[in-house]
Amino acid sequence: MFQAVRPYLTGPEPVVCYQGAVVADPTTGEFLRHVPIPLELAREAIAAIQDEGWPLNCYVDDELYVARVTWHAEQYARFQNIELHEVGDLLSWLERPPTKLVVVGDPDELDELSAVLRPRFEQRLFIAKSLPIFLEFANPSVSKGVGLQVVADRLGFTATATVAFGDGENDRELLEWADYAVAVENSEETVKELADFICPAADEEGVAQVIEAFLAR
């Protein structure tokens, strides 16, 4: 979410949020790119997720909405340091296209949910885990790679001059876009397969080590 990222931003460069569904100007808060899920498709996806017995997070206008507050929803909101809005029945409440949908839960159970929903929505939704406990749904034209292309076009750099870092399956398109791809040691194996270089794990500040090594040269 842009509101979750904004406190960490220190420069004027656009920031990619929501898996690439949003590119925002950190100075003005303007969404330079916003590609939400079409409303009827979002309702179909929400119904399918709920039919499988799962609650979900729904993001509209950079705010987080849930049908009811659950432990998982509270943990997510606390993790992101954002306000949580309880609205009751999501299907009757939702009137605007959401930026994304997220299901929070056990990694293995989310894999099972993904396997159930992908055949139905794979061509119509972007589906990927951001963290092992977060299964995310977005517009099919969305990816971090597309989001970074928007930033590159605005700032005047190219993929050949870009180093990208990733660790989760939602980073694949980002690593494929950049000319030089780095995966941290604790990445998923499918992410490591895309990488030109494997850096130390996140808890060893591997990304910082690589950036400092580049700058030192």
XYZ file of C-alpha atoms in Angstrom:
217
model
C 0.000 0.000 0.000
C 1.180 3.518 -0.750
C 0.195 4.765 2.705
C 2.271 1.979 4.270
C 5.305 2.782 2.114
C 5.148 6.568 2.307
C 6.759 6.998 5.775
C 9.920 5.302 4.473
C 10.344 7.436 1.341
C 13.106 10.035 1.329
C 13.261 11.232 -2.289
C 10.997 12.506 -5.077
C 11.268 9.436 -7.329
C 8.036 7.529 -8.089
C 7.403 4.423 -6.006
C 5.899 1.130 -7.191
C 3.152 -0.230 -4.901
C 0.510 -2.965 -4.911
C 2.624 -5.381 -7.014
C 2.822 -2.703 -9.710
C -0.873 -1.810 -9.800
C 0.080 1.633 -8.494
C 2.970 3.946 -9.287
C 2.746 6.968 -7.008
C 4.410 10.344 -6.659
C 5.687 10.397 -3.058
C 5.659 14.188 -2.922
C 2.066 14.821 -3.977
C 0.509 11.410 -3.350
C -0.801 11.369 -6.925
C -1.252 7.940 -8.506
C 0.678 8.169 -11.778
C -0.537 4.660 -12.661
C -3.471 2.816 -11.148
C -4.776 -0.431 -12.616
C -7.452 -1.913 -10.313
C -9.360 -5.163 -10.715
C -12.571 -4.647 -12.736
C -15.495 -4.474 -10.334
C -17.476 -7.507 -11.523
C -14.328 -9.632 -11.724
C -13.408 -8.562 -8.194
C -16.847 -9.569 -6.954
C -16.507 -12.946 -8.668
C -13.105 -13.492 -7.067
C -14.327 -12.434 -3.625
C -17.251 -14.846 -3.866
C -14.968 -17.687 -4.959
C -12.517 -17.038 -2.109
C -15.305 -16.837 0.450
C -16.897 -20.000 -0.928
C -13.638 -21.767 -0.092
C -14.039 -20.588 3.495
C -11.491 -17.786 3.504
C -11.793 -14.189 4.710
C -9.837 -11.629 2.711
C -8.462 -8.113 2.630
C -9.888 -5.699 0.054
C -8.029 -2.522 -0.941
C -9.953 0.487 -2.272
C -8.562 4.030 -2.547
C -5.447 3.014 -0.593
C -7.500 1.874 2.407
C -7.899 -1.663 3.785
C -11.395 -3.141 4.183
C -12.546 -6.487 5.595
C -15.940 -8.099 6.119
C -15.081 -8.648 9.762
C -11.991 -8.184 11.869
C -10.118 -11.464 12.326
C -6.830 -12.257 14.028
C -5.111 -12.489 10.643
C -6.550 -9.147 9.544
C -5.403 -7.489 12.750
C -1.907 -8.932 12.387
C -1.687 -7.708 8.791
C -2.851 -4.206 9.707
C -0.373 -4.067 12.588
C 2.425 -5.339 10.320
C 1.666 -2.573 7.794
C 0.880 0.032 10.480
C -2.431 0.915 8.820
C -6.054 1.357 9.857
C -8.458 -1.545 9.393
C -12.050 -0.878 8.246
C -14.779 -3.442 8.999
C -17.677 -3.206 6.498
C -19.748 -6.379 6.852
C -20.646 -8.204 3.648
C -17.929 -7.270 1.150
C -19.994 -8.183 -1.896
C -22.846 -5.839 -1.014
C -20.449 -3.116 0.198
C -18.050 -3.075 -2.760
C -19.034 -0.418 -5.295
C -15.628 0.608 -6.703
C -12.911 -1.506 -8.332
C -10.381 -2.642 -5.713
C -6.655 -2.259 -6.310
C -6.004 -5.774 -5.026
C -7.297 -8.598 -2.841
C -5.207 -10.522 -0.303
C -5.789 -13.721 1.633
C -3.685 -14.228 4.777
C -3.057 -17.684 6.183
C -0.910 -20.787 6.523
C 1.507 -21.128 3.569
C 0.543 -24.712 2.719
C -3.170 -23.978 2.939
C -2.711 -20.919 0.708
C -0.960 -23.136 -1.835
C -4.047 -25.348 -1.834
C -6.323 -22.323 -2.271
C -4.149 -21.059 -5.114
C -4.344 -24.441 -6.850
C -8.138 -24.337 -6.636
C -8.514 -20.772 -7.943
C -5.812 -20.577 -10.619
C -7.637 -22.683 -13.240
C -10.614 -20.345 -12.979
C -8.800 -17.005 -12.784
C -5.270 -17.513 -14.129
C -5.926 -15.674 -17.415
C -7.983 -12.970 -15.721
C -6.075 -12.180 -12.519
C -2.478 -11.814 -11.438
C -2.096 -14.374 -8.622
C 1.077 -14.661 -6.554
C 2.413 -14.826 -3.032
C 4.227 -11.748 -1.760
C 5.195 -13.441 1.503
C 4.548 -17.133 2.232
C 1.483 -16.133 4.287
C 0.055 -13.608 1.767
C -1.744 -14.761 -1.409
C -2.464 -11.729 -3.591
C -4.848 -11.093 -6.480
C -4.584 -8.145 -8.886
C -5.375 -7.035 -12.425
C -3.731 -9.431 -14.941
C -1.748 -6.561 -16.486
C -0.093 -5.898 -13.126
C 3.443 -6.868 -12.123
C 6.414 -5.211 -10.473
C 8.207 -5.403 -13.804
C 5.494 -3.345 -15.500
C 5.488 -0.901 -12.598
C 9.237 -0.399 -12.848
C 8.955 0.110 -16.619
C 6.606 3.031 -15.891
C 9.159 4.499 -13.489
C 11.972 3.925 -15.993
C 10.050 5.725 -18.735
C 9.452 8.717 -16.460
C 12.996 8.951 -15.129
C 14.802 8.038 -18.342
C 16.660 4.837 -17.509
C 16.476 1.420 -19.133
C 16.378 -2.216 -18.114
C 20.005 -2.590 -19.232
C 21.023 -0.087 -16.548
C 18.965 -1.690 -13.801
C 19.791 -4.063 -10.954
C 16.714 -5.641 -9.354
C 16.453 -7.558 -6.088
C 13.778 -10.099 -5.177
C 12.862 -12.978 -2.906
C 9.233 -13.978 -3.580
C 7.220 -15.296 -6.497
C 5.696 -11.838 -6.996
C 9.222 -10.608 -7.855
C 9.691 -12.861 -10.884
C 8.568 -10.335 -13.497
C 10.744 -7.684 -11.847
C 13.844 -9.873 -12.057
C 13.032 -10.816 -15.649
C 12.705 -7.134 -16.603
C 16.005 -5.948 -15.172
C 19.248 -6.665 -16.975
C 20.891 -7.863 -13.749
C 18.827 -9.860 -11.267
C 19.799 -10.540 -7.663
C 17.999 -12.968 -5.358
C 18.625 -13.044 -1.633
C 19.749 -16.348 -0.161
C 16.411 -16.947 1.572
C 14.471 -16.602 -1.712
C 12.227 -19.255 -3.178
C 14.064 -21.649 -5.484
C 12.101 -20.505 -8.537
C 13.301 -16.951 -7.853
C 16.907 -18.040 -7.472
C 16.711 -19.709 -10.870
C 16.093 -16.295 -12.458
C 18.979 -14.590 -10.684
C 22.373 -13.627 -12.055
C 23.686 -13.473 -8.497
C 22.642 -14.774 -5.065
C 23.381 -12.358 -2.229
C 23.320 -13.048 1.528
C 19.976 -13.470 3.265
C 17.750 -10.613 4.393
C 18.757 -10.934 8.039
C 22.364 -10.429 6.919
C 21.425 -7.256 5.015
C 22.345 -8.891 1.718
C 20.763 -6.181 -0.448
C 22.729 -3.467 1.343
C 25.933 -5.476 0.916
C 25.441 -5.657 -2.859
C 24.585 -1.954 -3.189
C 27.604 -0.960 -1.116
C 29.841 -3.202 -3.225
C 28.586 -1.566 -6.452
C 29.095 1.926 -5.023
C 32.572 1.023 -3.787
C 33.576 0.169 -7.360
